[in-house]
Tab-separated table of C-alpha atoms in Angstrom:
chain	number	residue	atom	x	y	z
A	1	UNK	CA	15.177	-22.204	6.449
A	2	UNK	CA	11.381	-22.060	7.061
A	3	UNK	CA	8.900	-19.184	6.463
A	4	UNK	CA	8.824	-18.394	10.256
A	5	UNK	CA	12.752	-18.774	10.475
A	6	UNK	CA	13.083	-16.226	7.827
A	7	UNK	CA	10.566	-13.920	9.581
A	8	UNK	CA	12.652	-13.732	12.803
A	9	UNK	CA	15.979	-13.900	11.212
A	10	UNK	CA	14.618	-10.540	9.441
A	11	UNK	CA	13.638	-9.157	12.871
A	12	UNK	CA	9.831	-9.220	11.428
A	13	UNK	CA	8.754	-10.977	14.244
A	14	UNK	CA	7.598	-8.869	17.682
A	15	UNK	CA	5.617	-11.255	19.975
A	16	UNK	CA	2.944	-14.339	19.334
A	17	UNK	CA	-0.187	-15.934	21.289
A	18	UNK	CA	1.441	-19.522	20.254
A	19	UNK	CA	4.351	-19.893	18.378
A	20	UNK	CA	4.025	-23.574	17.541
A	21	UNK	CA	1.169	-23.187	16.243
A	22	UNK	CA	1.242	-20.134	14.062
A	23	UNK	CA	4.576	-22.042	13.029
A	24	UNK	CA	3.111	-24.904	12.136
A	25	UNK	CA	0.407	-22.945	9.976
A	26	UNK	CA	2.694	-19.967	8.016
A	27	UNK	CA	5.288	-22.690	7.028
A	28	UNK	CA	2.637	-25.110	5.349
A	29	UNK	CA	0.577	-22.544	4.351
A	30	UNK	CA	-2.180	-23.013	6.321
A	31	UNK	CA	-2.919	-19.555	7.887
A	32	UNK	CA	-5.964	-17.520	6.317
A	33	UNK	CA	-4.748	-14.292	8.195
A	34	UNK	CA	-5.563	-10.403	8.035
A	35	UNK	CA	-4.264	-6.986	8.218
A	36	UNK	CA	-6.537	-4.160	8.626
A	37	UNK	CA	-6.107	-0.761	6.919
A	38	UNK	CA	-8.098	2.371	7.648
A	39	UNK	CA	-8.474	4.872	5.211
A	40	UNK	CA	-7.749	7.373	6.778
A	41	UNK	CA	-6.151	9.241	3.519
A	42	UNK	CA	-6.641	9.040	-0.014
A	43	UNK	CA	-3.052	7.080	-0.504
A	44	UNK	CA	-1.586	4.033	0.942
A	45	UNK	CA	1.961	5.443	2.784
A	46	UNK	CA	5.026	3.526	4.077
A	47	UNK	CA	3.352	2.248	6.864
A	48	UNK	CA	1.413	0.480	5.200
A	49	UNK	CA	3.666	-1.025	2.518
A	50	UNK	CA	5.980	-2.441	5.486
A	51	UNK	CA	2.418	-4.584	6.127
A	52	UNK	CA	1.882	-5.165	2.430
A	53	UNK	CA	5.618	-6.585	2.112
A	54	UNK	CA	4.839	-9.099	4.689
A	55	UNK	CA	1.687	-10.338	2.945
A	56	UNK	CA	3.252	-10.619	0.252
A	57	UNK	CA	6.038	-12.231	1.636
A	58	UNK	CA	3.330	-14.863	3.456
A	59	UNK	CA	1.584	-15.159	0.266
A	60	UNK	CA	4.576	-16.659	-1.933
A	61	UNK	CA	5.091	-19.030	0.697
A	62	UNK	CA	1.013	-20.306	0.087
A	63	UNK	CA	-0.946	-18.701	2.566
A	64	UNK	CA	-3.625	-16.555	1.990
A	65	UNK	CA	-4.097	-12.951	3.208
A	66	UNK	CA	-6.875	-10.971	3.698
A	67	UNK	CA	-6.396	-7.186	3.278
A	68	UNK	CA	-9.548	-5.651	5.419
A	69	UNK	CA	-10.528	-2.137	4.637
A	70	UNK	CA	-11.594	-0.070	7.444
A	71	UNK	CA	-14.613	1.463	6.030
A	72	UNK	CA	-16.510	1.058	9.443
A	73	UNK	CA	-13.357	1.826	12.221
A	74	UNK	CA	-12.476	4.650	9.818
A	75	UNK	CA	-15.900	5.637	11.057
A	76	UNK	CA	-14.625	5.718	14.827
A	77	UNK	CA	-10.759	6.247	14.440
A	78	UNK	CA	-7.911	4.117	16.164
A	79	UNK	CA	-6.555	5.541	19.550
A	80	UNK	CA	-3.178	3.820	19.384
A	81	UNK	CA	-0.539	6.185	19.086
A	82	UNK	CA	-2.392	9.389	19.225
A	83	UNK	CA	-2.475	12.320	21.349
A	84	UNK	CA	-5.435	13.425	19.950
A	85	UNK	CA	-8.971	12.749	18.321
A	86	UNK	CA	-8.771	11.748	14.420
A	87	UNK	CA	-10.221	13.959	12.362
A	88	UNK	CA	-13.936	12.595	11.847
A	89	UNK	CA	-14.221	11.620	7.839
A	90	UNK	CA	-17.735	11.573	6.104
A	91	UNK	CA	-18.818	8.284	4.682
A	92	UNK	CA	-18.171	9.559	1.044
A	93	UNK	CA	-14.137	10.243	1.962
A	94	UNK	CA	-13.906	7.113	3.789
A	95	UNK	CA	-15.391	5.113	0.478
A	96	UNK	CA	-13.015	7.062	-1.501
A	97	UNK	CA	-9.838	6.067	0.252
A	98	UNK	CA	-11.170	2.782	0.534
A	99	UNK	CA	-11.335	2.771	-4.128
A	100	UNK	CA	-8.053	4.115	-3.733
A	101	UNK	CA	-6.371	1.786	-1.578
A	102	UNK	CA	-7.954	-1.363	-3.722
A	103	UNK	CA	-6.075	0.156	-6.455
A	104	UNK	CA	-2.435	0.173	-4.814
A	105	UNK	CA	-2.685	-2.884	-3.198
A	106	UNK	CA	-3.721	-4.871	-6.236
A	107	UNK	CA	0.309	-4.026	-7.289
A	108	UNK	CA	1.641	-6.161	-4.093
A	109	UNK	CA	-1.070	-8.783	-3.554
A	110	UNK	CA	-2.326	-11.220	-6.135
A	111	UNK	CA	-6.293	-11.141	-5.382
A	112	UNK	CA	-7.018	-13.541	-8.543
A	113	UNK	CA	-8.510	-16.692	-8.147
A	114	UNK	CA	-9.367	-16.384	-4.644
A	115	UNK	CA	-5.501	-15.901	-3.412
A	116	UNK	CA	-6.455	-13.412	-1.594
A	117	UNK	CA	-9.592	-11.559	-0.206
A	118	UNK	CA	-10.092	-7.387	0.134
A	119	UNK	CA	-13.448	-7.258	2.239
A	120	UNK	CA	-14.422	-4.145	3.953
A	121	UNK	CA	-15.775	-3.714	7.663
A	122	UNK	CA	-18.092	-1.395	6.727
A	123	UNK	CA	-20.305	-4.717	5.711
A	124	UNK	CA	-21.250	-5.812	8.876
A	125	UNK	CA	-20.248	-2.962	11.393
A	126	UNK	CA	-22.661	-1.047	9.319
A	127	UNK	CA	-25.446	-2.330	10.100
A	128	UNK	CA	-25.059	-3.700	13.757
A	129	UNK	CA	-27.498	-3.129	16.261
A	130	UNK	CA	-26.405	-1.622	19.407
A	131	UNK	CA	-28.869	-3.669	22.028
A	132	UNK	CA	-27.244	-7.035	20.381
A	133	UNK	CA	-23.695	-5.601	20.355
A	134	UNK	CA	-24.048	-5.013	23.811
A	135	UNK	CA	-25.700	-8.119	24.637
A	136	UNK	CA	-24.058	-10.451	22.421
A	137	UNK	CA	-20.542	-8.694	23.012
A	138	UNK	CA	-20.410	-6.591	25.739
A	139	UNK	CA	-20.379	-9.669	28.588
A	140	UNK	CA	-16.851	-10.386	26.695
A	141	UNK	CA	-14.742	-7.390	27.562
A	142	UNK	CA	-13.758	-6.176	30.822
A	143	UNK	CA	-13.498	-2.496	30.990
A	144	UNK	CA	-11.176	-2.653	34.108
A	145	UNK	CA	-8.814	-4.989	31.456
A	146	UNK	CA	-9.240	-2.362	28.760
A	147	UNK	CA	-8.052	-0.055	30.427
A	148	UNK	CA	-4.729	-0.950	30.506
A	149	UNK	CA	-4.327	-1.521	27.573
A	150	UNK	CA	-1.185	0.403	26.532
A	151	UNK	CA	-3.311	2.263	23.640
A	152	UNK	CA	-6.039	3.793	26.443
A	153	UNK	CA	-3.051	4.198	28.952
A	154	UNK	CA	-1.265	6.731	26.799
A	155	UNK	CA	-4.533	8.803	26.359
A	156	UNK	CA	-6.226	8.838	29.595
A	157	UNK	CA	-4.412	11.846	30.870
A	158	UNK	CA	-5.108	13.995	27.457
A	159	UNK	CA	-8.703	12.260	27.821
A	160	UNK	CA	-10.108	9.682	25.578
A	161	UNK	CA	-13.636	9.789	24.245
A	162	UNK	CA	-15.981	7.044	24.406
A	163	UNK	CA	-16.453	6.776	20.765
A	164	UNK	CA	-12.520	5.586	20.596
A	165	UNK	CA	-12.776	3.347	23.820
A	166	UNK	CA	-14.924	0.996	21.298
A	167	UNK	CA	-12.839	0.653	18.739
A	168	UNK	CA	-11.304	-2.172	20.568
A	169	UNK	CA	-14.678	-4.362	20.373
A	170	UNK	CA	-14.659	-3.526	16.700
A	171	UNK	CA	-11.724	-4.751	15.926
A	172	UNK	CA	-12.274	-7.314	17.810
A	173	UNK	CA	-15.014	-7.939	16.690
A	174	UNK	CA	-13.610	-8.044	12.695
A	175	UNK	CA	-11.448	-10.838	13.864
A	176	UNK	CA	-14.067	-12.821	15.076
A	177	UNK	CA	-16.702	-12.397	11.627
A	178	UNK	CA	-13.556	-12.906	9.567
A	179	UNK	CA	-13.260	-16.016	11.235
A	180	UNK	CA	-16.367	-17.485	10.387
A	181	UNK	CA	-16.873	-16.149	6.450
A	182	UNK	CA	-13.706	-16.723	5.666
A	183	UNK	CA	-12.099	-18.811	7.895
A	184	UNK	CA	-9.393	-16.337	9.280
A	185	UNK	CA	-7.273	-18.005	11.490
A	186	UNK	CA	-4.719	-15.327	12.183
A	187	UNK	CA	-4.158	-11.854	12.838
A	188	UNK	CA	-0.952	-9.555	11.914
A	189	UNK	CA	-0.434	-6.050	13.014
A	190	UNK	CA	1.945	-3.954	14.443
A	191	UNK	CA	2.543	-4.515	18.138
A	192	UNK	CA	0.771	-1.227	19.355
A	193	UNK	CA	-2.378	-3.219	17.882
A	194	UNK	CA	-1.350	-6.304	20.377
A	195	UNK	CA	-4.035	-5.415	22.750
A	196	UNK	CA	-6.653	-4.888	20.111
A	197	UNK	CA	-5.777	-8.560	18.848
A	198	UNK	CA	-5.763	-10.326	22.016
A	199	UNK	CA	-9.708	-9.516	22.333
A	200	UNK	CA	-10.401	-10.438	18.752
A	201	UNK	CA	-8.661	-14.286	20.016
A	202	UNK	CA	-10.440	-14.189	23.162
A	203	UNK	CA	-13.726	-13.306	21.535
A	204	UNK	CA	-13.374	-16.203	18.771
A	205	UNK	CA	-12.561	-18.814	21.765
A	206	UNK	CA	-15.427	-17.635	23.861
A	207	UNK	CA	-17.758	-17.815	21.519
A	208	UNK	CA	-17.183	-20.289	19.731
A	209	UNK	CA	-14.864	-22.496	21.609
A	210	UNK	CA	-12.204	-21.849	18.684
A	211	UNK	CA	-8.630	-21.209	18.306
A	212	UNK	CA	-7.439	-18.275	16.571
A	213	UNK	CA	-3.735	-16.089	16.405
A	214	UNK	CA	-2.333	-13.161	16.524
A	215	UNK	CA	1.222	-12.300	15.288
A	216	UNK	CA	2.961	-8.643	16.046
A	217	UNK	CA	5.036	-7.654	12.958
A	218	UNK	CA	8.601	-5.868	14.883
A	219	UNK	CA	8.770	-1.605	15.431
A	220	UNK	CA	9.468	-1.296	12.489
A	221	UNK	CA	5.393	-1.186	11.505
A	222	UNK	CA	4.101	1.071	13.852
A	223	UNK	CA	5.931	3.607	16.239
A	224	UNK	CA	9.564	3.371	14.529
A	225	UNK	CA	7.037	3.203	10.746
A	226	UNK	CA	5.762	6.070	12.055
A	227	UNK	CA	8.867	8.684	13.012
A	228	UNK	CA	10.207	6.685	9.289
A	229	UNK	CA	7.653	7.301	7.327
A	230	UNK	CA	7.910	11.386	7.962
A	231	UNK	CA	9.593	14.286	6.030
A	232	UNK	CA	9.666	17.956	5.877
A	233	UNK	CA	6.780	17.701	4.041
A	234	UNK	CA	4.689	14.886	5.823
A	235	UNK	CA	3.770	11.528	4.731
A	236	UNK	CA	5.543	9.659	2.367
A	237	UNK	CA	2.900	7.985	0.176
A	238	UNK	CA	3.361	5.131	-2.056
A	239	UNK	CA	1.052	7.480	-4.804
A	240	UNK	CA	3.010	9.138	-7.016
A	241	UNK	CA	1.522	11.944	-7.578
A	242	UNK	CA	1.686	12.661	-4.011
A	243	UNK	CA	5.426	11.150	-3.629
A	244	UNK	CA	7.154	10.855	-6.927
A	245	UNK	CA	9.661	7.960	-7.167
A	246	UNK	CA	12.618	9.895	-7.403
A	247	UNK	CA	11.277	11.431	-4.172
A	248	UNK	CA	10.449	8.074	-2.631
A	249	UNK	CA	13.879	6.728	-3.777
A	250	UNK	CA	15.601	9.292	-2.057
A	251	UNK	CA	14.084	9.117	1.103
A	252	UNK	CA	15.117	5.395	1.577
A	253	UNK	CA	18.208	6.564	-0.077
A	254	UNK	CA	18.801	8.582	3.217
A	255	UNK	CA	18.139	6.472	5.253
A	256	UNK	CA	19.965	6.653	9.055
A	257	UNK	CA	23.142	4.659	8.741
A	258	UNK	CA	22.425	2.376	11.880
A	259	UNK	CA	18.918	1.574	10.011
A	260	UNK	CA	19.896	0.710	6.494
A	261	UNK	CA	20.880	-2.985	7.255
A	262	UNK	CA	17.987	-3.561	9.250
A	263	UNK	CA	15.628	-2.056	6.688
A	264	UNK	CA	16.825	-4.566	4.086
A	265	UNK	CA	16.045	-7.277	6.104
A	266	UNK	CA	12.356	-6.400	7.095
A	267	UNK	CA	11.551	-4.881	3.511
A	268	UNK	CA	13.713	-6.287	0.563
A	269	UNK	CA	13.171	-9.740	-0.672
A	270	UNK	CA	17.194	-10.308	-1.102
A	271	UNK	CA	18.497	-13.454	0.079
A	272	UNK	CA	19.586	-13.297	3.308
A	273	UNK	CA	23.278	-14.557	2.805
A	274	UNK	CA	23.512	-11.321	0.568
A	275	UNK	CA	22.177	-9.305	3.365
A	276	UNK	CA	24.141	-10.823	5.725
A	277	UNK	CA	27.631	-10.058	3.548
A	278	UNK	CA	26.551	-6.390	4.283
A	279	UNK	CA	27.192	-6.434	7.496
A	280	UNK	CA	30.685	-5.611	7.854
A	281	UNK	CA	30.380	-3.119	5.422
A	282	UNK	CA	31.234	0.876	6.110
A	283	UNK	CA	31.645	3.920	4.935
A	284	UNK	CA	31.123	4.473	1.753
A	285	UNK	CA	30.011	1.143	1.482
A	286	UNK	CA	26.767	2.165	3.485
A	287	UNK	CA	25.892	4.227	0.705
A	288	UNK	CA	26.096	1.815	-1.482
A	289	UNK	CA	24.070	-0.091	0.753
A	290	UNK	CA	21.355	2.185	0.653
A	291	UNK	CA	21.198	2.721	-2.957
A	292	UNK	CA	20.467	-0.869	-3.015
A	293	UNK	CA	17.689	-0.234	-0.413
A	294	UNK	CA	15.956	2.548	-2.622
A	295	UNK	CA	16.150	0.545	-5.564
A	296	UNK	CA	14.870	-2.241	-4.583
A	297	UNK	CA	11.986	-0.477	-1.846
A	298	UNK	CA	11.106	1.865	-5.432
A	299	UNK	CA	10.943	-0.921	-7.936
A	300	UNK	CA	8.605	-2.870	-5.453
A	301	UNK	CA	6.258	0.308	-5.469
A	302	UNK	CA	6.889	1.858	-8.700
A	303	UNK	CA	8.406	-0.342	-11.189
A	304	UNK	CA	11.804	-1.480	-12.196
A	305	UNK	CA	11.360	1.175	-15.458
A	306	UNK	CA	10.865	4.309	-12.635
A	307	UNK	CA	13.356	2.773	-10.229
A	308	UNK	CA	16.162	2.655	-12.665
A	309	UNK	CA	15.376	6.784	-13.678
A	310	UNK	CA	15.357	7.745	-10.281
A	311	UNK	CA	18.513	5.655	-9.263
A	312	UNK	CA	19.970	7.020	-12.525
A	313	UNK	CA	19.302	10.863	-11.323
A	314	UNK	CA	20.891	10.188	-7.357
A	315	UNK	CA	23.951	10.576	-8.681
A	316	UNK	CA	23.164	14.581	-9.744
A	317	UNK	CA	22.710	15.203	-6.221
A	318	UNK	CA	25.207	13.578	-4.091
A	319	UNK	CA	28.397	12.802	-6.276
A	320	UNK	CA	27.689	15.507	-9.941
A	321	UNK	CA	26.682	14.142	-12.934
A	322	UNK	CA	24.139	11.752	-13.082
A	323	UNK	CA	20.905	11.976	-15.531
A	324	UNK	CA	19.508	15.241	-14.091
A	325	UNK	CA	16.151	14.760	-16.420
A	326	UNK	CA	14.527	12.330	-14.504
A	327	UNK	CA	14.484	14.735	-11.049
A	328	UNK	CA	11.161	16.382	-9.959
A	329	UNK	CA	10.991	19.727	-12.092
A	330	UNK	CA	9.518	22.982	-12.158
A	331	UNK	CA	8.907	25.042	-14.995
A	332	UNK	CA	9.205	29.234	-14.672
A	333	UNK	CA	8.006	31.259	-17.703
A	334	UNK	CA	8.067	35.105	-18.141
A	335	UNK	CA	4.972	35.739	-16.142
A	336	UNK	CA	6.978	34.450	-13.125
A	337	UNK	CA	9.573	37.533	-13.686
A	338	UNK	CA	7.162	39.890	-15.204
A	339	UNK	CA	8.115	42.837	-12.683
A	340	UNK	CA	11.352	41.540	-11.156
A	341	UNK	CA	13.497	39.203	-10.724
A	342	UNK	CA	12.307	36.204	-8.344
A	343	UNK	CA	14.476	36.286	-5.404
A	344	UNK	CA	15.265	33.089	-3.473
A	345	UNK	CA	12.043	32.572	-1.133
A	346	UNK	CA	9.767	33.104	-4.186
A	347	UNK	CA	11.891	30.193	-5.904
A	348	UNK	CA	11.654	27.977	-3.280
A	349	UNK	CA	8.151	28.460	-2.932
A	350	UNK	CA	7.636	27.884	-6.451
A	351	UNK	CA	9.920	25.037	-6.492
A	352	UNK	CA	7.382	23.270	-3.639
A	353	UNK	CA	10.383	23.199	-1.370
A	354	UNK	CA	8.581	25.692	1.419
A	355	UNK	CA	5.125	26.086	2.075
A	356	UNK	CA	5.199	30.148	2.462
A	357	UNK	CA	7.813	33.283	2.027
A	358	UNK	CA	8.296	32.802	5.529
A	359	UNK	CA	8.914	29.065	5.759
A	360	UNK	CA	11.531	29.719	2.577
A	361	UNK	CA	12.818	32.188	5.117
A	362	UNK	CA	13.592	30.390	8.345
A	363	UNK	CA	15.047	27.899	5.147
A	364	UNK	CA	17.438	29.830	4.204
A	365	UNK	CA	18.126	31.773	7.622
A	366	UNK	CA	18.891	28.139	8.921
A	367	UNK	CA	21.795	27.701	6.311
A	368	UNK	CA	19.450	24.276	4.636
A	369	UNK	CA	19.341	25.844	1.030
A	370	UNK	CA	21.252	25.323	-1.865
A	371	UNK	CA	21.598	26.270	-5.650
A	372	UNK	CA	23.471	24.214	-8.261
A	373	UNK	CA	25.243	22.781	-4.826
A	374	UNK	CA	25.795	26.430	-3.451
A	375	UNK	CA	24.840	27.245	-0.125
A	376	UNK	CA	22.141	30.439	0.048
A	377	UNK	CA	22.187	32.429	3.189
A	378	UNK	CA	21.341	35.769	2.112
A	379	UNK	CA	17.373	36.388	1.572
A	380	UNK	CA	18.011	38.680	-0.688
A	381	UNK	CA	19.454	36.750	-3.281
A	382	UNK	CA	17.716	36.685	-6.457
A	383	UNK	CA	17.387	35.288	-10.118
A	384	UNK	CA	16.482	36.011	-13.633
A	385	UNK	CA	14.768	33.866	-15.636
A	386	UNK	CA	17.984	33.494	-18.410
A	387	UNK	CA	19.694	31.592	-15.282
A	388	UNK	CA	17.299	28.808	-15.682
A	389	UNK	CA	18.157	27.960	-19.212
A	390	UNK	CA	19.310	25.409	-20.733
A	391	UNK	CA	19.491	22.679	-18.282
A	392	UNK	CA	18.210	25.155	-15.028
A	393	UNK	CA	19.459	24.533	-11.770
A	394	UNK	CA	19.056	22.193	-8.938
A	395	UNK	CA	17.800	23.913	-5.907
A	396	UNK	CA	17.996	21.695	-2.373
A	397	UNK	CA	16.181	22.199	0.720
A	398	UNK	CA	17.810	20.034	3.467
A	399	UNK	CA	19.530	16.581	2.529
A	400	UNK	CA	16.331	15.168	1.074
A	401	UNK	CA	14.377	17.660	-0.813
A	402	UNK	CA	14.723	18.129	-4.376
A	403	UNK	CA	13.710	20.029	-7.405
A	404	UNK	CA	15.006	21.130	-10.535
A	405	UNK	CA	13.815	24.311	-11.959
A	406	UNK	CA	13.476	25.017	-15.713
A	407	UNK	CA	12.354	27.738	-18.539
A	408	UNK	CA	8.612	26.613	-20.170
């Protein structure tokens, strides 16, 4: 099977300006192509590592990737998707984020010996002039075509500020310097971006009578990423001190039955005639299924030494037994009891299972919390800090969170 075969038998693939051509490029390794990242945190999250599996992916096969950092969109912010203005970041954050995301990527994406590039925007959007950008790229873009773009259309009701209605141009405009430094001949994203891409293709052809790509990687990478790649909590990051693996194992460990399958297609590298044996499987089999998909997903991002702890420790939570040591813990001393004992919201606070006595509250009121696998709906239930001896006890919030609470 080819590269591009593989891609759509995974359901990578959304939509393509020429599929010949791109074709004819990914399976010979021909394409120079990009995916741009803005920083708008300090961690990459699982949106992103859906993109960085499919460099990856694109790299083994010979082509080259270029992973752009948005140090100048981050400036401006990306419309797509939102209901609201980003948060504006200062120039110190954004460079930040952007040292931080060099640092994950580097454990997906061989960079040595020109394999790969990481460039950031910030180098020429910088230090553009605004008469030239107009001039030079303004005659380019039709604002009555802009506007329908389906990232403007979602916003114009809420109202949409004219420092997003460029961002457009600028990523356009990435495309087309890309092109000439580094010969970039394609550009992947996720298929809210589609409109963004088509005017980086049409800007390279008009000016300089070139052809260029663009490739839309399946839901999976942007709206579905999006609803995936949220918890209780928020994000889930591929950092672990902001998601620890056991964490990040057991959120692909929980995955929605009807998404599992699909999930190891677009994100594992198993073959897909194992994949494909899967699919008749039920039951209890689709647990087994997704303990296959958290391994594999966590020993991509974390290693094979923290993917075998945390797949070790699953088995405390959903069967008994199971190596209970390597779950996210909490340590209580005697300062934590010094004038009483600490009654359930006060644990689950200090767990980091609910952000407030009144979040622990609605918790437990809502019949999601758990002790040693027994339900908790009385607020008034409390501990002493001899019950957390020895090996302490497990306390859950909902089906996903986590945290074992010990004596210091």
């Amino acid at each position: 099977m080819t590269l591009y075969g593989e891609l759509v038998a995974r359901g990578l693939i959304a939509q393509v300006t020429d599929e010949e051509k791109i074709k004819d490029l990914i399976n010979n390794g021909k394409a120079t192509f990009y995916i741009g990242f803005d920083p708008t945190a300090d961690s990459l999250h699982v949106g992103h590592f859906m993109a960085l599996c499919l460099m990856k992916r694109l790299q083994m096969a010979g082509n080259r990737p270029i992973a752009l950092l948005g140090g100048g969109t981050g400036m401006v912010g990306d419309p797509s998707g939102r209901t609201d203005m980003r948060q504006m970041l200062t120039p110190e954050e954004i460079g930040h984020n952007c040292d931080r995301f060099k640092e994950q990527m580097s454990r997906f994406i061989d960079f040595s010996d020109g394999k790969a590039l990481m460039v950031n925007n910030a180098d020429w959007l910088m230090d553009l002039n605004y008469i030239e950008v107009l001039r030079e790229i303004g005659p380019h873009f039709s604002v009555n075509r802009m506007l329908t773009a389906e990232c403007y259309k979602q916003r114009m009701e809420r109202g949409l500020s004219f420092l997003e209605f460029n961002y457009m141009i600028m990523q356009s405009y990435d495309f087309y310097v890309l092109y000439q430094r580094y010969g970039c001949n394609m550009e992947f994203g996720g298929d809210d971006q589609w409109s963004n891409m088509l005017g980086g293709t049409e800007l390279i052809r008009r000016k300089l009578g070139k052809d260029a790509y663009a490739m839309t990687i399946n839901l999976l990478l942007n709206s579905e990423g999006k609803k995936m790649g949220k918890t209780q909590s928020g994000a889930v990051w591929l950092d672990p001190e902001k998601t620890s693996p056991f964490d990040f194992f057991q959120y692909w460990r929980n995955v929605a039955d009807a998404d599992v399958l699909k999930c190891i297609r677009m994100l594992t590298f198993l073959p897909l005639e194992e994949i494909d044996a899967m699919e008749s499987w039920e039951g209890a089999q689709l647990n087994e299924a997704k303990e296959i998909l958290a391994y594999e997903l966590t020993k991509l991002v974390h290693g094979e030494e923290e993917a075998n702890k945390a797949r070790e420790a699953s088995p405390a939570l959903f069967a008994g037994g199971g190596d209970a040591s390597n779950m996210p813990t909490v340590t209580v001393t005697e300062a934590d009891f010094a004038e009483r004992d600490m009654d359930i919201m006060a644990l689950l606070v200090k767990a980091g299972l609910c952000d407030s006595r009144s979040d622990a509250r609605r918790a437990v009121q809502q019949g999601g919390v758990s002790v040693d696998g027994e339900k908790i709906d009385d607020i008034a239930t409390t501990y002493a800090l001899s019950d957390f001896a020895g090996d302490g006890k497990v306390v859950k919030r909902g089906k996903k969170k986590f945290t074992k609470v010990v004596v210091g």
